């Protein structure tokens, strides 16, 4: 019988389950990573990773930890095949935060990104994305108000959006959002494809 720490990590190489290779392959593909990209991120060789995925070799505890970290998972999560269909849960208190002027913007889609980039935002009364309009890439962007009301300046147009309203535009069009109302507003930004890193802004 396999021996485990309280974290669910095997204590011996022989205890690593047989499904590990298939699990690594499925998670790698779900994240849009090549074999070489994951190997580089994990600090292991491509040949080792290929053999692991095909069930021709086993992983040491050290290698297991490296591969799990490169997939943004804990070793225990990597071993749990019940989560093979997801990249994992992002808890609200663990979301990376970007500051707004009087509000906050939360990352909902962790790298490596594939087809979507998603953020949530909270605008206190008087808060905004900044005094200036901004652009980022040339993606399809959907801006959704999930609570309260918000004003979106898009090019030369101004739109007042209320709870449940949404608007679609290109992220290359200068835009700015602000909350002139007395109630806190909550919003979501959805971009496809994700913004190129060199142009990422608020």
Short mmCIF file of N, CA and C in Angstrom, two decimals, residues 39-153:
data_model
loop_
_atom_site.label_atom_id
_atom_site.label_comp_id
_atom_site.label_asym_id
_atom_site.label_seq_id
_atom_site.Cartn_x
_atom_site.Cartn_y
_atom_site.Cartn_z
N UNK A 39 8.51 20.94 -20.07
CA UNK A 39 9.80 20.44 -19.58
C UNK A 39 10.69 21.59 -19.15
N UNK A 40 10.75 22.65 -19.96
CA UNK A 40 11.57 23.81 -19.62
C UNK A 40 11.08 24.47 -18.34
N UNK A 41 9.75 24.61 -18.22
CA UNK A 41 9.19 25.25 -17.03
C UNK A 41 9.45 24.43 -15.77
N UNK A 42 9.48 23.11 -15.92
CA UNK A 42 9.68 22.23 -14.77
C UNK A 42 11.16 21.96 -14.49
N UNK A 43 12.03 22.32 -15.43
CA UNK A 43 13.45 22.07 -15.23
C UNK A 43 13.81 20.61 -15.39
N UNK A 44 13.08 19.90 -16.26
CA UNK A 44 13.39 18.50 -16.56
C UNK A 44 13.60 18.38 -18.07
N UNK A 45 14.12 17.25 -18.51
CA UNK A 45 14.36 17.08 -19.94
C UNK A 45 13.08 16.69 -20.67
N UNK A 46 13.01 17.05 -21.95
CA UNK A 46 11.85 16.69 -22.76
C UNK A 46 11.73 15.18 -22.89
N UNK A 47 12.87 14.50 -22.98
CA UNK A 47 12.84 13.04 -23.12
C UNK A 47 12.28 12.38 -21.87
N UNK A 48 12.65 12.91 -20.69
CA UNK A 48 12.10 12.37 -19.44
C UNK A 48 10.60 12.57 -19.40
N UNK A 49 10.14 13.79 -19.75
CA UNK A 49 8.72 14.09 -19.69
C UNK A 49 7.94 13.23 -20.68
N UNK A 50 8.50 13.01 -21.85
CA UNK A 50 7.84 12.16 -22.85
C UNK A 50 7.70 10.73 -22.33
N UNK A 51 8.77 10.21 -21.74
CA UNK A 51 8.73 8.85 -21.20
C UNK A 51 7.73 8.75 -20.04
N UNK A 52 7.67 9.81 -19.23
CA UNK A 52 6.73 9.81 -18.11
C UNK A 52 5.29 9.77 -18.62
N UNK A 53 4.98 10.64 -19.61
CA UNK A 53 3.62 10.71 -20.14
C UNK A 53 3.21 9.40 -20.80
N UNK A 54 4.16 8.69 -21.37
CA UNK A 54 3.86 7.44 -22.07
C UNK A 54 3.98 6.21 -21.16
N UNK A 55 4.23 6.45 -19.88
CA UNK A 55 4.27 5.36 -18.92
C UNK A 55 5.52 4.51 -18.98
N UNK A 56 6.61 5.05 -19.57
CA UNK A 56 7.84 4.28 -19.71
C UNK A 56 8.83 4.54 -18.58
N UNK A 57 8.53 5.51 -17.71
CA UNK A 57 9.38 5.79 -16.57
C UNK A 57 8.53 6.34 -15.45
N UNK A 58 9.06 6.36 -14.25
CA UNK A 58 8.35 6.89 -13.10
C UNK A 58 8.99 8.21 -12.70
N UNK A 59 8.35 8.92 -11.79
CA UNK A 59 8.86 10.22 -11.35
C UNK A 59 9.31 10.14 -9.90
N UNK A 60 10.45 10.76 -9.63
CA UNK A 60 10.87 10.89 -8.23
C UNK A 60 9.98 11.94 -7.57
N UNK A 61 10.00 11.99 -6.26
CA UNK A 61 9.21 12.99 -5.55
C UNK A 61 9.66 14.39 -5.95
N UNK A 62 10.97 14.56 -6.16
CA UNK A 62 11.50 15.86 -6.58
C UNK A 62 10.95 16.25 -7.94
N UNK A 63 10.98 15.31 -8.90
CA UNK A 63 10.47 15.59 -10.24
C UNK A 63 8.97 15.86 -10.21
N UNK A 64 8.27 15.11 -9.36
CA UNK A 64 6.82 15.29 -9.22
C UNK A 64 6.51 16.71 -8.78
N UNK A 65 7.27 17.19 -7.80
CA UNK A 65 7.04 18.55 -7.32
C UNK A 65 7.31 19.58 -8.41
N UNK A 66 8.37 19.38 -9.19
CA UNK A 66 8.72 20.32 -10.25
C UNK A 66 7.65 20.38 -11.33
N UNK A 67 7.18 19.22 -11.74
CA UNK A 67 6.15 19.17 -12.79
C UNK A 67 4.85 19.79 -12.28
N UNK A 68 4.49 19.49 -11.04
CA UNK A 68 3.28 20.07 -10.45
C UNK A 68 3.36 21.58 -10.40
N UNK A 69 4.50 22.11 -9.96
CA UNK A 69 4.67 23.57 -9.88
C UNK A 69 4.57 24.21 -11.25
N UNK A 70 5.13 23.56 -12.28
CA UNK A 70 5.07 24.10 -13.64
C UNK A 70 3.65 24.11 -14.18
N UNK A 71 2.79 23.25 -13.65
CA UNK A 71 1.38 23.20 -14.05
C UNK A 71 0.51 24.04 -13.12
N UNK A 72 1.14 24.76 -12.18
CA UNK A 72 0.43 25.61 -11.21
C UNK A 72 -0.50 24.77 -10.33
N UNK A 73 -0.01 23.59 -9.93
CA UNK A 73 -0.76 22.70 -9.06
C UNK A 73 0.12 22.28 -7.90
N UNK A 74 -0.51 21.80 -6.82
CA UNK A 74 0.24 21.15 -5.75
C UNK A 74 0.48 19.71 -6.18
N UNK A 75 1.48 19.04 -5.62
CA UNK A 75 1.67 17.63 -5.96
C UNK A 75 0.43 16.79 -5.71
N UNK A 76 -0.29 17.07 -4.63
CA UNK A 76 -1.51 16.32 -4.34
C UNK A 76 -2.56 16.51 -5.43
N UNK A 77 -2.69 17.74 -5.93
CA UNK A 77 -3.64 18.00 -7.01
C UNK A 77 -3.23 17.27 -8.28
N UNK A 78 -1.94 17.21 -8.54
CA UNK A 78 -1.46 16.53 -9.73
C UNK A 78 -1.79 15.04 -9.68
N UNK A 79 -1.77 14.47 -8.49
CA UNK A 79 -2.04 13.04 -8.34
C UNK A 79 -3.53 12.72 -8.34
N UNK A 80 -4.38 13.74 -8.17
CA UNK A 80 -5.82 13.51 -8.07
C UNK A 80 -6.45 13.56 -9.45
N UNK A 81 -6.68 12.44 -10.05
CA UNK A 81 -7.22 12.38 -11.42
C UNK A 81 -8.65 12.87 -11.50
N UNK A 82 -9.34 13.06 -10.39
CA UNK A 82 -10.72 13.53 -10.43
C UNK A 82 -10.81 14.96 -10.92
N UNK A 83 -9.65 15.69 -10.96
CA UNK A 83 -9.65 17.08 -11.40
C UNK A 83 -9.02 17.26 -12.77
N UNK A 84 -8.94 16.19 -13.55
CA UNK A 84 -8.24 16.26 -14.84
C UNK A 84 -8.90 17.20 -15.82
N UNK A 85 -10.19 17.49 -15.63
CA UNK A 85 -10.91 18.34 -16.57
C UNK A 85 -10.77 19.82 -16.25
N UNK A 86 -10.05 20.19 -15.21
CA UNK A 86 -9.94 21.60 -14.84
C UNK A 86 -8.51 21.96 -14.48
N UNK A 87 -8.21 23.23 -14.60
CA UNK A 87 -6.89 23.72 -14.21
C UNK A 87 -6.81 23.93 -12.70
N UNK A 88 -7.93 23.71 -11.99
CA UNK A 88 -7.93 23.88 -10.55
C UNK A 88 -8.77 25.06 -10.12
N UNK A 89 -9.09 25.12 -8.84
CA UNK A 89 -9.92 26.19 -8.29
C UNK A 89 -9.05 27.37 -7.89
N UNK A 90 -9.46 28.56 -8.26
CA UNK A 90 -8.79 29.78 -7.82
C UNK A 90 -9.66 30.39 -6.73
N UNK A 91 -9.23 30.29 -5.49
CA UNK A 91 -10.01 30.81 -4.37
C UNK A 91 -10.01 32.34 -4.39
N UNK A 92 -11.11 32.91 -3.93
CA UNK A 92 -11.27 34.36 -3.98
C UNK A 92 -10.14 35.08 -3.26
N UNK A 93 -9.71 34.55 -2.12
CA UNK A 93 -8.67 35.22 -1.35
C UNK A 93 -7.28 35.06 -1.97
N UNK A 94 -7.15 34.18 -2.98
CA UNK A 94 -5.86 33.95 -3.63
C UNK A 94 -5.74 34.68 -4.97
N UNK A 95 -6.77 35.40 -5.38
CA UNK A 95 -6.73 36.06 -6.69
C UNK A 95 -5.69 37.18 -6.71
N UNK A 96 -4.82 37.19 -7.74
CA UNK A 96 -3.91 38.32 -7.89
C UNK A 96 -4.72 39.60 -8.09
N UNK A 97 -4.26 40.69 -7.51
CA UNK A 97 -5.02 41.95 -7.53
C UNK A 97 -4.23 43.05 -8.21
N UNK A 98 -4.93 43.81 -9.05
CA UNK A 98 -4.36 44.99 -9.68
C UNK A 98 -5.10 46.20 -9.13
N UNK A 99 -4.39 47.24 -8.70
CA UNK A 99 -5.08 48.40 -8.12
C UNK A 99 -5.72 49.28 -9.19
N UNK A 100 -6.89 49.79 -8.88
CA UNK A 100 -7.55 50.82 -9.67
C UNK A 100 -7.55 52.10 -8.84
N UNK A 101 -8.00 53.17 -9.43
CA UNK A 101 -8.10 54.42 -8.67
C UNK A 101 -9.38 54.37 -7.84
N UNK A 102 -9.24 53.90 -6.60
CA UNK A 102 -10.39 53.77 -5.71
C UNK A 102 -11.06 52.42 -5.76
N UNK A 103 -10.50 51.49 -6.52
CA UNK A 103 -11.11 50.16 -6.63
C UNK A 103 -10.06 49.09 -6.78
N UNK A 104 -10.50 47.89 -7.16
CA UNK A 104 -9.60 46.76 -7.33
C UNK A 104 -9.99 45.96 -8.57
N UNK A 105 -9.00 45.35 -9.20
CA UNK A 105 -9.22 44.48 -10.34
C UNK A 105 -8.57 43.15 -10.04
N UNK A 106 -9.35 42.06 -10.18
CA UNK A 106 -8.88 40.74 -9.81
C UNK A 106 -8.67 39.86 -11.04
N UNK A 107 -7.58 39.11 -11.05
CA UNK A 107 -7.31 38.17 -12.13
C UNK A 107 -8.10 36.89 -11.88
N UNK A 108 -8.87 36.44 -12.87
CA UNK A 108 -9.62 35.20 -12.76
C UNK A 108 -9.05 34.09 -13.63
N UNK A 109 -8.20 34.46 -14.59
CA UNK A 109 -7.62 33.47 -15.50
C UNK A 109 -6.11 33.47 -15.33
N UNK A 110 -5.60 32.43 -14.70
CA UNK A 110 -4.16 32.36 -14.43
C UNK A 110 -3.40 31.83 -15.64
N UNK A 111 -2.16 32.24 -15.81
CA UNK A 111 -1.35 31.71 -16.90
C UNK A 111 -1.00 30.25 -16.66
N UNK A 112 -0.72 29.47 -17.71
CA UNK A 112 -0.68 29.91 -19.09
C UNK A 112 -2.08 30.06 -19.68
N UNK A 113 -2.35 31.21 -20.31
CA UNK A 113 -3.66 31.47 -20.89
C UNK A 113 -3.78 30.80 -22.25
N UNK A 114 -4.98 30.40 -22.60
CA UNK A 114 -5.21 29.78 -23.90
C UNK A 114 -6.07 30.70 -24.77
N UNK A 115 -7.38 30.67 -24.57
CA UNK A 115 -8.28 31.42 -25.44
C UNK A 115 -8.94 32.62 -24.77
N UNK A 116 -8.95 32.64 -23.45
CA UNK A 116 -9.66 33.69 -22.73
C UNK A 116 -8.78 34.33 -21.67
N UNK A 117 -9.05 35.61 -21.42
CA UNK A 117 -8.43 36.34 -20.32
C UNK A 117 -9.58 37.00 -19.57
N UNK A 118 -9.73 36.71 -18.28
CA UNK A 118 -10.90 37.17 -17.54
C UNK A 118 -10.47 37.88 -16.26
N UNK A 119 -11.11 39.03 -16.01
CA UNK A 119 -10.86 39.80 -14.80
C UNK A 119 -12.20 40.16 -14.15
N UNK A 120 -12.18 40.37 -12.85
CA UNK A 120 -13.32 40.92 -12.13
C UNK A 120 -12.87 42.21 -11.48
N UNK A 121 -13.77 43.18 -11.36
CA UNK A 121 -13.40 44.46 -10.78
C UNK A 121 -14.43 44.98 -9.80
N UNK A 122 -13.97 45.71 -8.81
CA UNK A 122 -14.84 46.36 -7.83
C UNK A 122 -14.53 47.85 -7.86
N UNK A 123 -15.55 48.66 -8.16
CA UNK A 123 -15.39 50.11 -8.23
C UNK A 123 -16.17 50.75 -7.09
N UNK A 124 -15.47 51.29 -6.11
CA UNK A 124 -16.14 52.06 -5.07
C UNK A 124 -16.67 53.35 -5.69
N UNK A 125 -17.60 54.03 -5.05
CA UNK A 125 -18.07 55.31 -5.58
C UNK A 125 -16.89 56.24 -5.87
N UNK A 126 -16.84 56.78 -7.07
CA UNK A 126 -15.76 57.67 -7.46
C UNK A 126 -14.55 56.97 -8.05
N UNK A 127 -14.52 55.64 -8.02
CA UNK A 127 -13.37 54.90 -8.54
C UNK A 127 -13.38 54.84 -10.06
N UNK A 128 -12.19 54.61 -10.63
CA UNK A 128 -12.07 54.52 -12.09
C UNK A 128 -10.87 53.66 -12.46
N UNK A 129 -10.76 53.36 -13.74
CA UNK A 129 -9.58 52.64 -14.23
C UNK A 129 -8.40 53.59 -14.40
N UNK A 130 -8.62 54.87 -14.19
CA UNK A 130 -7.57 55.87 -14.34
C UNK A 130 -8.12 57.10 -15.04
N UNK A 131 -7.36 58.17 -15.01
CA UNK A 131 -7.82 59.41 -15.63
C UNK A 131 -7.75 59.37 -17.15
N UNK A 132 -6.89 58.51 -17.69
CA UNK A 132 -6.71 58.45 -19.14
C UNK A 132 -7.34 57.19 -19.71
N UNK A 133 -7.72 57.27 -20.98
CA UNK A 133 -8.18 56.10 -21.70
C UNK A 133 -6.99 55.17 -21.94
N UNK A 134 -7.23 53.89 -22.11
CA UNK A 134 -6.14 52.95 -22.36
C UNK A 134 -6.56 51.94 -23.41
N UNK A 135 -5.58 51.28 -24.00
CA UNK A 135 -5.80 50.22 -24.99
C UNK A 135 -4.90 49.05 -24.63
N UNK A 136 -5.22 47.87 -25.15
CA UNK A 136 -4.38 46.70 -24.92
C UNK A 136 -4.67 45.68 -26.01
N UNK A 137 -3.72 45.50 -26.90
CA UNK A 137 -3.88 44.54 -27.98
C UNK A 137 -5.02 44.91 -28.91
N UNK A 138 -5.58 43.90 -29.57
CA UNK A 138 -6.71 44.11 -30.48
C UNK A 138 -7.67 42.93 -30.32
N UNK A 139 -8.08 42.68 -29.07
CA UNK A 139 -8.91 41.52 -28.76
C UNK A 139 -10.39 41.89 -28.75
N UNK A 140 -11.22 40.86 -28.84
CA UNK A 140 -12.64 41.02 -28.59
C UNK A 140 -12.80 41.14 -27.08
N UNK A 141 -13.38 42.23 -26.62
CA UNK A 141 -13.55 42.44 -25.18
C UNK A 141 -15.02 42.58 -24.85
N UNK A 142 -15.46 41.85 -23.85
CA UNK A 142 -16.83 41.98 -23.34
C UNK A 142 -16.74 42.51 -21.91
N UNK A 143 -17.43 43.62 -21.68
CA UNK A 143 -17.44 44.28 -20.37
C UNK A 143 -18.83 44.08 -19.79
N UNK A 144 -18.91 43.44 -18.61
CA UNK A 144 -20.20 43.07 -18.01
C UNK A 144 -20.31 43.71 -16.63
N UNK A 145 -21.45 44.32 -16.35
CA UNK A 145 -21.72 44.87 -15.02
C UNK A 145 -22.50 43.83 -14.23
N UNK A 146 -21.96 43.37 -13.12
CA UNK A 146 -22.62 42.35 -12.32
C UNK A 146 -23.27 42.91 -11.06
N UNK A 147 -22.96 44.15 -10.72
CA UNK A 147 -23.56 44.79 -9.56
C UNK A 147 -23.46 46.30 -9.70
N UNK A 148 -24.52 47.03 -9.36
CA UNK A 148 -24.48 48.49 -9.42
C UNK A 148 -24.51 49.01 -10.84
N UNK A 149 -23.90 50.18 -11.03
CA UNK A 149 -23.87 50.84 -12.33
C UNK A 149 -22.48 51.40 -12.59
N UNK A 150 -22.12 51.53 -13.85
CA UNK A 150 -20.80 52.01 -14.23
C UNK A 150 -20.92 52.79 -15.53
N UNK A 151 -20.02 53.73 -15.73
CA UNK A 151 -19.96 54.48 -16.98
C UNK A 151 -18.72 54.03 -17.75
N UNK A 152 -18.91 53.68 -19.02
CA UNK A 152 -17.80 53.28 -19.87
C UNK A 152 -17.64 54.30 -20.97
N UNK A 153 -16.46 54.90 -21.04
CA UNK A 153 -16.12 55.78 -22.16
C UNK A 153 -15.40 54.94 -23.20
#
